[in-house]
CSV table of C-alpha atoms in Angstrom, one decimal:
chain,number,residue,atom,x,y,z
N,1,UNK,CA,-56.0,-5.3,-203.5
N,2,UNK,CA,-56.2,-7.0,-206.8
N,3,UNK,CA,-53.4,-9.2,-208.2
N,4,UNK,CA,-53.0,-6.6,-211.0
N,5,UNK,CA,-52.4,-3.8,-208.6
N,6,UNK,CA,-50.0,-5.9,-206.6
N,7,UNK,CA,-48.1,-6.6,-209.9
N,8,UNK,CA,-47.8,-2.9,-210.7
N,9,UNK,CA,-46.7,-2.0,-207.2
N,10,UNK,CA,-44.1,-4.7,-207.3
N,11,UNK,CA,-42.9,-3.3,-210.6
N,12,UNK,CA,-42.7,0.2,-209.1
N,13,UNK,CA,-40.6,-1.1,-206.2
N,14,UNK,CA,-38.3,-2.8,-208.7
N,15,UNK,CA,-37.9,0.3,-210.7
N,16,UNK,CA,-37.2,2.5,-207.7
N,17,UNK,CA,-34.6,0.0,-206.5
N,18,UNK,CA,-33.0,-0.1,-210.0
N,19,UNK,CA,-33.0,3.7,-210.0
N,20,UNK,CA,-31.0,3.8,-206.7
N,21,UNK,CA,-28.4,1.5,-208.2
N,22,UNK,CA,-28.5,3.4,-211.5
N,23,UNK,CA,-27.9,6.8,-209.9
N,24,UNK,CA,-25.1,5.5,-207.8
N,25,UNK,CA,-23.1,4.4,-210.8
N,26,UNK,CA,-20.3,7.0,-211.5
N,27,UNK,CA,-20.2,8.2,-215.1
N,28,UNK,CA,-17.1,10.2,-216.0
N,29,UNK,CA,-18.2,13.6,-217.3
N,30,UNK,CA,-15.4,13.5,-219.9
N,31,UNK,CA,-16.6,10.3,-221.4
N,32,UNK,CA,-20.2,11.5,-221.5
N,33,UNK,CA,-19.2,14.7,-223.1
N,34,UNK,CA,-17.0,13.1,-225.7
N,35,UNK,CA,-19.8,10.7,-226.6
N,36,UNK,CA,-22.3,13.3,-227.2
N,37,UNK,CA,-19.9,15.6,-229.0
N,38,UNK,CA,-18.8,12.8,-231.2
N,39,UNK,CA,-22.4,12.0,-232.0
N,40,UNK,CA,-23.2,15.6,-232.9
N,41,UNK,CA,-20.0,16.0,-235.0
N,42,UNK,CA,-20.8,12.8,-237.0
N,43,UNK,CA,-24.4,13.8,-237.4
N,44,UNK,CA,-23.3,17.3,-238.6
N,45,UNK,CA,-21.0,15.9,-241.2
N,46,UNK,CA,-23.6,13.5,-242.5
N,47,UNK,CA,-26.5,16.0,-242.4
N,48,UNK,CA,-27.8,17.2,-245.8
N,49,UNK,CA,-30.5,19.6,-244.7
N,50,UNK,CA,-29.9,23.2,-244.1
N,51,UNK,CA,-30.9,23.1,-240.4
N,52,UNK,CA,-28.3,23.7,-237.8
N,53,UNK,CA,-28.5,21.7,-234.6
N,54,UNK,CA,-27.0,22.3,-231.3
N,55,UNK,CA,-27.4,21.3,-227.7
N,56,UNK,CA,-27.9,23.7,-224.8
N,57,UNK,CA,-27.5,23.4,-221.0
N,58,UNK,CA,-24.7,22.2,-218.7
N,59,UNK,CA,-25.3,18.5,-219.2
N,60,UNK,CA,-26.1,18.1,-222.9
N,61,UNK,CA,-25.3,14.4,-222.8
N,62,UNK,CA,-27.9,13.7,-220.2
N,63,UNK,CA,-31.0,15.0,-222.0
N,64,UNK,CA,-33.5,12.6,-220.6
N,65,UNK,CA,-32.1,13.0,-217.2
N,66,UNK,CA,-33.3,16.6,-217.1
N,67,UNK,CA,-36.9,15.4,-216.8
N,68,UNK,CA,-38.6,15.4,-213.4
N,69,UNK,CA,-41.8,14.3,-212.0
N,70,UNK,CA,-43.3,10.8,-211.8
N,71,UNK,CA,-46.2,9.0,-213.4
N,72,UNK,CA,-47.7,5.9,-211.9
N,73,UNK,CA,-47.0,2.7,-213.8
N,74,UNK,CA,-49.8,1.9,-216.2
N,75,UNK,CA,-50.6,-1.5,-217.7
N,76,UNK,CA,-49.1,-0.4,-221.1
N,77,UNK,CA,-45.9,0.7,-219.3
N,78,UNK,CA,-45.7,-2.7,-217.5
N,79,UNK,CA,-46.0,-4.3,-220.9
N,80,UNK,CA,-43.1,-2.1,-222.1
N,81,UNK,CA,-40.9,-3.5,-219.3
N,82,UNK,CA,-41.8,-7.1,-220.3
N,83,UNK,CA,-40.9,-6.4,-223.9
N,84,UNK,CA,-37.5,-5.0,-222.9
N,85,UNK,CA,-36.1,-7.6,-220.4
N,86,UNK,CA,-33.3,-6.2,-218.3
N,87,UNK,CA,-34.0,-2.6,-219.3
N,88,UNK,CA,-35.5,-1.4,-216.1
N,89,UNK,CA,-32.8,1.3,-215.7
N,90,UNK,CA,-33.6,2.9,-219.0
N,91,UNK,CA,-37.3,2.4,-218.4
N,92,UNK,CA,-37.0,4.4,-215.3
N,93,UNK,CA,-35.6,7.3,-217.3
N,94,UNK,CA,-38.4,7.2,-219.8
N,95,UNK,CA,-40.9,6.8,-216.9
N,96,UNK,CA,-39.9,10.3,-215.9
N,97,UNK,CA,-40.6,11.8,-219.3
N,98,UNK,CA,-44.3,12.3,-219.2
N,99,UNK,CA,-44.5,12.6,-223.0
N,100,UNK,CA,-42.7,9.3,-223.7
N,101,UNK,CA,-44.7,7.6,-220.9
N,102,UNK,CA,-47.9,8.7,-222.6
N,103,UNK,CA,-46.6,7.6,-226.0
N,104,UNK,CA,-45.9,4.1,-224.6
N,105,UNK,CA,-49.4,4.0,-223.1
N,106,UNK,CA,-50.7,4.6,-226.6
N,107,UNK,CA,-48.8,1.5,-227.9
N,108,UNK,CA,-46.3,3.5,-229.9
N,109,UNK,CA,-43.3,1.4,-228.7
N,110,UNK,CA,-41.9,-0.8,-231.4
N,111,UNK,CA,-40.1,-3.9,-230.2
N,112,UNK,CA,-37.0,-4.8,-232.1
N,113,UNK,CA,-34.7,-7.2,-230.2
N,114,UNK,CA,-32.2,-7.7,-233.0
N,115,UNK,CA,-28.6,-8.5,-232.0
N,116,UNK,CA,-25.1,-8.4,-233.5
N,117,UNK,CA,-22.6,-10.6,-231.7
N,118,UNK,CA,-18.9,-11.2,-232.3
N,119,UNK,CA,-15.5,-11.0,-230.5
N,120,UNK,CA,-17.3,-11.9,-227.2
N,121,UNK,CA,-19.5,-8.7,-227.3
N,122,UNK,CA,-23.1,-8.5,-228.3
N,123,UNK,CA,-25.2,-5.4,-229.1
N,124,UNK,CA,-29.0,-5.6,-229.1
N,125,UNK,CA,-31.4,-3.0,-230.2
N,126,UNK,CA,-34.3,-3.5,-227.9
N,127,UNK,CA,-36.9,-1.1,-229.1
N,128,UNK,CA,-37.7,2.3,-230.7
N,129,UNK,CA,-40.2,5.1,-230.3
N,130,UNK,CA,-40.5,7.6,-233.2
N,131,UNK,CA,-42.6,10.3,-234.8
N,132,UNK,CA,-42.0,13.0,-237.4
N,133,UNK,CA,-39.6,14.9,-235.0
N,134,UNK,CA,-37.8,12.4,-232.8
N,135,UNK,CA,-36.6,8.9,-232.6
N,136,UNK,CA,-35.5,7.2,-229.3
N,137,UNK,CA,-33.6,3.9,-229.7
N,138,UNK,CA,-32.9,1.6,-226.7
N,139,UNK,CA,-30.0,-0.8,-226.7
N,140,UNK,CA,-28.1,-3.3,-224.5
N,141,UNK,CA,-24.4,-4.3,-224.7
N,142,UNK,CA,-23.1,-7.5,-223.2
N,143,UNK,CA,-19.6,-8.8,-222.7
N,144,UNK,CA,-18.2,-5.3,-222.1
N,145,UNK,CA,-15.6,-4.6,-219.4
N,146,UNK,CA,-15.6,-1.5,-217.2
N,147,UNK,CA,-12.6,-0.1,-219.0
N,148,UNK,CA,-14.4,-0.4,-222.4
N,149,UNK,CA,-17.9,0.6,-221.4
N,150,UNK,CA,-19.0,3.7,-223.3
N,151,UNK,CA,-16.0,4.0,-225.5
N,152,UNK,CA,-18.0,3.8,-228.7
N,153,UNK,CA,-18.8,6.1,-231.6
N,154,UNK,CA,-22.4,5.7,-232.9
N,155,UNK,CA,-23.8,6.3,-236.4
N,156,UNK,CA,-27.2,6.0,-237.8
N,157,UNK,CA,-27.5,5.0,-241.5
N,158,UNK,CA,-30.1,4.3,-244.1
N,159,UNK,CA,-30.4,1.1,-246.1
N,160,UNK,CA,-27.7,2.3,-248.5
N,161,UNK,CA,-25.1,3.0,-245.8
N,162,UNK,CA,-25.6,6.8,-246.0
N,163,UNK,CA,-25.7,8.8,-242.8
N,164,UNK,CA,-29.2,10.0,-241.7
N,165,UNK,CA,-30.0,13.7,-241.8
N,166,UNK,CA,-30.5,13.9,-238.0
N,167,UNK,CA,-29.0,15.5,-235.0
N,168,UNK,CA,-28.1,12.9,-232.4
N,169,UNK,CA,-27.1,12.8,-228.8
N,170,UNK,CA,-26.2,9.9,-226.6
N,171,UNK,CA,-24.5,9.4,-223.2
N,172,UNK,CA,-22.2,6.6,-222.2
N,173,UNK,CA,-24.2,3.4,-221.6
N,174,UNK,CA,-24.7,2.6,-217.9
N,175,UNK,CA,-23.7,-0.6,-216.2
N,176,UNK,CA,-26.6,-2.8,-215.0
N,177,UNK,CA,-26.5,-5.2,-212.1
N,178,UNK,CA,-24.4,-7.5,-214.3
N,179,UNK,CA,-20.7,-6.5,-214.5
N,180,UNK,CA,-20.5,-7.0,-218.2
N,181,UNK,CA,-23.8,-5.6,-219.3
N,182,UNK,CA,-24.6,-2.0,-220.2
N,183,UNK,CA,-27.8,-0.2,-221.1
N,184,UNK,CA,-28.1,2.9,-223.3
N,185,UNK,CA,-30.3,5.0,-225.5
N,186,UNK,CA,-29.9,7.3,-228.5
N,187,UNK,CA,-32.0,10.4,-228.9
N,188,UNK,CA,-32.2,11.4,-232.6
N,189,UNK,CA,-34.1,14.5,-233.7
N,190,UNK,CA,-34.9,15.5,-237.3
N,191,UNK,CA,-36.9,17.8,-239.4
N,192,UNK,CA,-40.2,16.7,-240.9
N,193,UNK,CA,-38.7,17.0,-244.3
N,194,UNK,CA,-35.8,14.7,-243.6
N,195,UNK,CA,-35.9,11.3,-245.4
N,196,UNK,CA,-36.9,8.6,-243.0
N,197,UNK,CA,-35.9,5.1,-244.3
N,198,UNK,CA,-38.0,2.0,-243.6
N,199,UNK,CA,-34.9,0.3,-242.3
N,200,UNK,CA,-32.2,1.9,-240.2
N,201,UNK,CA,-28.7,0.6,-239.4
N,202,UNK,CA,-27.1,1.6,-236.1
N,203,UNK,CA,-23.3,1.2,-235.9
N,204,UNK,CA,-21.2,1.0,-232.7
N,205,UNK,CA,-17.5,1.6,-233.4
N,206,UNK,CA,-15.1,0.9,-230.6
N,207,UNK,CA,-12.6,3.6,-229.6
N,208,UNK,CA,-10.7,1.1,-227.6
N,209,UNK,CA,-7.5,0.4,-229.6
N,210,UNK,CA,-6.9,-2.7,-227.6
N,211,UNK,CA,-10.2,-4.2,-228.7
N,212,UNK,CA,-11.3,-2.5,-232.0
N,213,UNK,CA,-14.4,-3.5,-233.8
N,214,UNK,CA,-17.7,-2.5,-235.2
N,215,UNK,CA,-21.1,-3.8,-234.3
N,216,UNK,CA,-24.0,-3.2,-236.7
N,217,UNK,CA,-27.7,-3.8,-236.2
N,218,UNK,CA,-30.3,-3.2,-239.0
N,219,UNK,CA,-33.9,-3.0,-238.0
N,220,UNK,CA,-37.3,-1.9,-239.5
N,221,UNK,CA,-39.1,1.3,-238.4
N,222,UNK,CA,-42.8,1.8,-238.8
N,223,UNK,CA,-43.7,5.5,-239.1
N,224,UNK,CA,-47.3,4.8,-239.8
N,225,UNK,CA,-48.0,4.6,-236.1
N,226,UNK,CA,-47.7,8.4,-235.8
N,227,UNK,CA,-48.3,9.6,-239.3
N,228,UNK,CA,-50.0,12.9,-239.4
N,229,UNK,CA,-50.0,13.2,-235.6
N,230,UNK,CA,-49.0,16.8,-234.9
N,231,UNK,CA,-50.9,19.9,-233.7
N,232,UNK,CA,-49.8,23.5,-234.3
N,233,UNK,CA,-50.4,26.1,-231.6
N,234,UNK,CA,-50.0,29.7,-232.8
N,235,UNK,CA,-48.5,32.0,-230.2
N,236,UNK,CA,-46.9,35.0,-231.9
N,237,UNK,CA,-46.2,37.1,-228.8
N,238,UNK,CA,-43.2,39.3,-228.0
N,239,UNK,CA,-41.8,39.6,-224.5
N,240,UNK,CA,-39.1,41.8,-223.1
N,241,UNK,CA,-36.9,40.0,-220.6
N,242,UNK,CA,-34.0,41.7,-218.9
N,243,UNK,CA,-34.2,44.4,-221.5
N,244,UNK,CA,-34.0,41.9,-224.4
N,245,UNK,CA,-36.8,41.5,-226.9
N,246,UNK,CA,-37.8,37.8,-227.6
N,247,UNK,CA,-40.5,36.7,-230.0
N,248,UNK,CA,-42.3,33.4,-229.4
N,249,UNK,CA,-43.6,32.2,-232.7
N,250,UNK,CA,-45.6,28.9,-232.8
N,251,UNK,CA,-45.5,25.6,-231.0
N,252,UNK,CA,-45.8,22.3,-232.8
N,253,UNK,CA,-46.9,19.3,-230.7
N,254,UNK,CA,-45.8,15.8,-231.6
N,255,UNK,CA,-46.4,12.5,-229.7
N,256,UNK,CA,-42.8,12.5,-228.3
N,257,UNK,CA,-42.1,16.3,-227.8
N,258,UNK,CA,-43.3,19.8,-228.2
N,259,UNK,CA,-41.3,22.3,-230.4
N,260,UNK,CA,-41.4,26.0,-229.5
N,261,UNK,CA,-39.9,28.4,-232.0
N,262,UNK,CA,-38.2,31.5,-230.5
N,263,UNK,CA,-36.5,34.4,-232.2
N,264,UNK,CA,-34.2,36.9,-230.5
N,265,UNK,CA,-34.3,40.5,-231.7
N,266,UNK,CA,-30.9,41.1,-233.6
N,267,UNK,CA,-30.8,44.6,-232.1
N,268,UNK,CA,-30.6,43.2,-228.5
N,269,UNK,CA,-27.6,44.4,-226.6
N,270,UNK,CA,-26.9,41.0,-225.3
N,271,UNK,CA,-26.1,37.6,-226.9
N,272,UNK,CA,-28.6,35.2,-225.4
N,273,UNK,CA,-27.3,31.7,-224.9
N,274,UNK,CA,-30.5,30.4,-223.4
N,275,UNK,CA,-33.7,30.9,-221.4
N,276,UNK,CA,-33.3,29.6,-217.9
N,277,UNK,CA,-35.5,27.1,-216.1
N,278,UNK,CA,-38.1,26.9,-218.8
N,279,UNK,CA,-41.2,24.9,-218.3
N,280,UNK,CA,-44.8,24.7,-219.5
N,281,UNK,CA,-47.3,24.6,-216.6
N,282,UNK,CA,-50.9,23.4,-217.1
N,283,UNK,CA,-54.0,24.2,-215.1
N,284,UNK,CA,-53.2,21.3,-212.7
N,285,UNK,CA,-49.8,22.6,-211.9
N,286,UNK,CA,-48.0,19.9,-213.8
N,287,UNK,CA,-44.7,21.0,-215.3
N,288,UNK,CA,-43.7,19.9,-218.8
N,289,UNK,CA,-40.0,20.5,-218.9
N,290,UNK,CA,-37.6,21.3,-221.6
N,291,UNK,CA,-34.8,18.9,-222.6
N,292,UNK,CA,-33.2,20.3,-225.7
N,293,UNK,CA,-32.7,23.4,-227.9
N,294,UNK,CA,-31.4,23.9,-231.4
N,295,UNK,CA,-30.2,27.2,-232.8
N,296,UNK,CA,-29.4,29.1,-236.0
N,297,UNK,CA,-28.2,32.6,-235.2
N,298,UNK,CA,-31.0,34.5,-233.4
N,299,UNK,CA,-33.6,31.8,-234.1
N,300,UNK,CA,-34.1,28.8,-231.7
N,301,UNK,CA,-36.3,25.8,-231.4
N,302,UNK,CA,-36.8,24.7,-227.9
N,303,UNK,CA,-38.2,21.2,-227.1
N,304,UNK,CA,-40.4,20.2,-224.2
N,305,UNK,CA,-42.0,17.0,-223.0
N,306,UNK,CA,-45.1,16.3,-225.0
N,307,UNK,CA,-48.7,16.5,-223.7
N,308,UNK,CA,-50.1,15.3,-227.0
N,309,UNK,CA,-52.2,12.6,-225.4
N,310,UNK,CA,-53.2,14.8,-222.4
N,311,UNK,CA,-54.0,18.2,-223.9
N,312,UNK,CA,-54.4,20.7,-221.0
N,313,UNK,CA,-57.1,23.4,-220.7
N,314,UNK,CA,-54.5,26.0,-219.9
N,315,UNK,CA,-50.8,26.3,-220.6
N,316,UNK,CA,-48.3,28.9,-219.3
N,317,UNK,CA,-44.6,29.3,-220.3
N,318,UNK,CA,-42.5,30.1,-217.3
N,319,UNK,CA,-38.8,30.9,-216.9
N,320,UNK,CA,-36.4,32.4,-214.3
N,321,UNK,CA,-34.4,34.6,-216.7
N,322,UNK,CA,-31.7,34.6,-219.3
N,323,UNK,CA,-28.2,33.2,-219.8
N,324,UNK,CA,-26.6,36.0,-221.7
N,325,UNK,CA,-23.6,38.2,-222.2
N,326,UNK,CA,-23.1,41.7,-223.6
N,327,UNK,CA,-22.2,41.4,-227.3
N,328,UNK,CA,-19.2,43.7,-226.7
N,329,UNK,CA,-17.7,40.9,-224.5
N,330,UNK,CA,-18.0,38.0,-226.9
N,331,UNK,CA,-14.6,38.1,-228.6
N,332,UNK,CA,-11.5,37.0,-226.7
N,333,UNK,CA,-8.0,37.4,-228.1
N,334,UNK,CA,-5.0,35.6,-226.7
N,335,UNK,CA,-1.4,36.6,-227.5
N,336,UNK,CA,0.3,33.2,-227.3
N,337,UNK,CA,3.7,34.8,-227.0
N,338,UNK,CA,3.0,37.1,-224.1
N,339,UNK,CA,0.0,35.4,-222.6
N,340,UNK,CA,-2.0,38.6,-222.7
N,341,UNK,CA,-5.8,38.4,-222.9
N,342,UNK,CA,-7.8,41.1,-224.6
N,343,UNK,CA,-11.6,41.4,-224.5
N,344,UNK,CA,-14.0,39.1,-222.8
N,345,UNK,CA,-16.1,39.5,-219.7
N,346,UNK,CA,-14.7,40.5,-216.3
N,347,UNK,CA,-13.7,37.5,-214.3
N,348,UNK,CA,-12.2,35.6,-217.2
N,349,UNK,CA,-8.4,35.2,-217.2
N,350,UNK,CA,-6.0,33.3,-219.4
N,351,UNK,CA,-3.8,30.9,-217.4
N,352,UNK,CA,-1.7,28.7,-219.7
N,353,UNK,CA,-1.1,27.3,-223.2
N,354,UNK,CA,0.3,23.8,-223.6
N,355,UNK,CA,1.3,22.0,-226.8
N,356,UNK,CA,0.2,18.3,-226.9
N,357,UNK,CA,1.3,16.6,-230.1
N,358,UNK,CA,-0.4,18.4,-233.0
N,359,UNK,CA,-2.9,20.1,-230.7
N,360,UNK,CA,-2.8,23.0,-228.3
N,361,UNK,CA,-4.6,23.1,-224.9
N,362,UNK,CA,-5.7,26.4,-223.5
N,363,UNK,CA,-6.4,26.9,-219.8
N,364,UNK,CA,-8.8,29.6,-218.5
N,365,UNK,CA,-9.8,30.6,-215.0
N,366,UNK,CA,-13.2,32.1,-214.2
N,367,UNK,CA,-14.1,34.0,-211.0
N,368,UNK,CA,-17.5,35.1,-209.7
N,369,UNK,CA,-19.3,32.8,-212.1
N,370,UNK,CA,-22.7,31.4,-211.2
N,371,UNK,CA,-23.0,27.7,-210.5
N,372,UNK,CA,-25.8,25.6,-212.0
N,373,UNK,CA,-25.8,27.3,-215.4
N,374,UNK,CA,-23.9,26.7,-218.7
N,375,UNK,CA,-20.1,26.6,-218.6
N,376,UNK,CA,-17.8,28.7,-220.8
N,377,UNK,CA,-17.7,27.4,-224.3
N,378,UNK,CA,-16.2,28.8,-227.5
N,379,UNK,CA,-18.0,28.6,-230.8
N,380,UNK,CA,-15.1,29.6,-233.1
N,381,UNK,CA,-11.3,30.0,-233.0
N,382,UNK,CA,-9.1,31.7,-235.7
N,383,UNK,CA,-5.5,32.8,-235.9
N,384,UNK,CA,-4.1,36.1,-237.3
N,385,UNK,CA,-4.2,34.8,-240.9
N,386,UNK,CA,-7.9,34.0,-240.5
N,387,UNK,CA,-7.5,30.2,-240.4
N,388,UNK,CA,-10.2,28.5,-238.4
N,389,UNK,CA,-9.6,25.7,-235.9
N,390,UNK,CA,-12.0,23.1,-234.3
N,391,UNK,CA,-12.4,22.8,-230.6
N,392,UNK,CA,-13.3,19.1,-230.2
N,393,UNK,CA,-12.7,18.7,-226.5
N,394,UNK,CA,-13.4,20.8,-223.4
N,395,UNK,CA,-13.3,20.0,-219.7
N,396,UNK,CA,-14.5,22.0,-216.7
N,397,UNK,CA,-13.8,22.0,-213.0
N,398,UNK,CA,-15.3,24.1,-210.2
N,399,UNK,CA,-13.4,23.1,-207.0
N,400,UNK,CA,-14.4,26.3,-205.2
N,401,UNK,CA,-17.7,28.2,-205.0
N,402,UNK,CA,-17.6,30.9,-207.6
N,403,UNK,CA,-14.2,29.7,-209.0
N,404,UNK,CA,-13.7,27.5,-212.0
N,405,UNK,CA,-10.9,26.2,-214.3
N,406,UNK,CA,-11.6,25.2,-218.0
N,407,UNK,CA,-9.5,23.6,-220.7
N,408,UNK,CA,-10.0,23.7,-224.4
N,409,UNK,CA,-8.3,21.6,-227.1
N,410,UNK,CA,-7.5,23.5,-230.3
N,411,UNK,CA,-7.2,20.8,-232.9
N,412,UNK,CA,-4.0,21.0,-235.0
N,413,UNK,CA,-3.2,24.2,-233.1
N,414,UNK,CA,0.4,23.4,-232.0
N,415,UNK,CA,1.9,25.5,-234.9
N,416,UNK,CA,-0.2,28.7,-234.1
N,417,UNK,CA,1.9,31.7,-233.7
N,418,UNK,CA,1.0,35.2,-232.5
N,419,UNK,CA,-2.7,35.8,-231.6
N,420,UNK,CA,-5.6,33.5,-231.4
N,421,UNK,CA,-9.2,34.9,-231.4
N,422,UNK,CA,-12.1,33.0,-229.9
N,423,UNK,CA,-15.8,33.8,-229.8
N,424,UNK,CA,-17.7,32.9,-226.7
N,425,UNK,CA,-20.6,30.5,-227.4
N,426,UNK,CA,-21.9,30.3,-223.8
N,427,UNK,CA,-20.9,31.8,-220.5
N,428,UNK,CA,-21.9,31.0,-216.9
N,429,UNK,CA,-23.9,34.2,-216.3
N,430,UNK,CA,-27.6,34.3,-215.5
N,431,UNK,CA,-29.9,37.2,-215.0
N,432,UNK,CA,-32.7,36.9,-212.5
N,433,UNK,CA,-35.7,38.1,-214.5
N,434,UNK,CA,-38.7,35.8,-214.0
N,435,UNK,CA,-41.3,35.8,-216.7
N,436,UNK,CA,-44.6,34.2,-217.6
N,437,UNK,CA,-46.5,33.9,-220.8
N,438,UNK,CA,-49.9,32.5,-221.4
N,439,UNK,CA,-50.2,30.2,-224.4
N,440,UNK,CA,-53.6,30.1,-226.2
N,441,UNK,CA,-54.9,26.6,-226.8
N,442,UNK,CA,-58.1,27.3,-228.6
């Protein structure tokens, strides 16, 4: 065995050991959820393009964690670890995204290592990988206590302090072997038309009232590394799944991800929240999995791991069915005086309404739901006068098999009188309708 092979095997053992530590660290679901929702809300307010972004799936905050599979450590990947000291935990996540692994192997990682330090806390941007569709930023925080870890809002800005026209997701940073050091990443996705500044500023604003502060790091980004690197794959096929017509348009392949455009027939009888267990399978049986979806009405863009640097000879889209609900069951009306619920699917009951300061928290119970799929969410809320309300926070528990309790905060909803109508944005109901679609690569 050569010294080089011994080095790579030793690195793999270190990564696996770090992964075991990493997976054992408890991350409160509420914090992860709040972090990603805050990121999405801020990105939405700052966005200037007409595209509407959204996250799908049960664990939207843990996008990269959805990837499975393992690729043996390559020399370029070993170099990646060396360039980002102390980042083995994050490296292990990227290591399981075949597309990002291949991008690193092609020397697309840009090392940054720029730090902002004050009040005993330092934030370092370690590196970035980007192309026309995506930017993944890795960072480390030091001097952070357990109580404070993850309690930060994050913004991306251009050189003029303006918010970038991107969608953004991030989970709470995870503690490393050191008690005061946390590692994290930010996954930003944008349209090709979005302005991409040569310098980006990332701001971390503490939500801890006991230790407020803002940490800001400005760093250069070189887009020339992936300029013009995209491939378009025309599909233009229509499939009928569980009685619903779905058109698959075209796929666009970038170095960091593949984007598949999907359109649901507006005459479908069901509102489709998502396609379940989607994956692209090549001729070797390798699965390239999905990690994100954006939506605008009946049109969706679904993103997969990228095979840009390993183009297969054959590619098949596979799925297990739909997450959907009859359109007649989408609207739910609550009479806040009597507690009566009208509309909605069977198995959904209204349990309680509690005023907390200026807000109102609604409690729902669900029976006979299916574990492992998206929870109940509401996309809109309006009172009898037609006034709309935001739903910034949700929480979800499923203590018993097939039974769940969910809470929804109606912002500034304490003064609502009479009836409140909510529209269901997702619901834990899945149809078992396996499907397969061959994708032409010639």
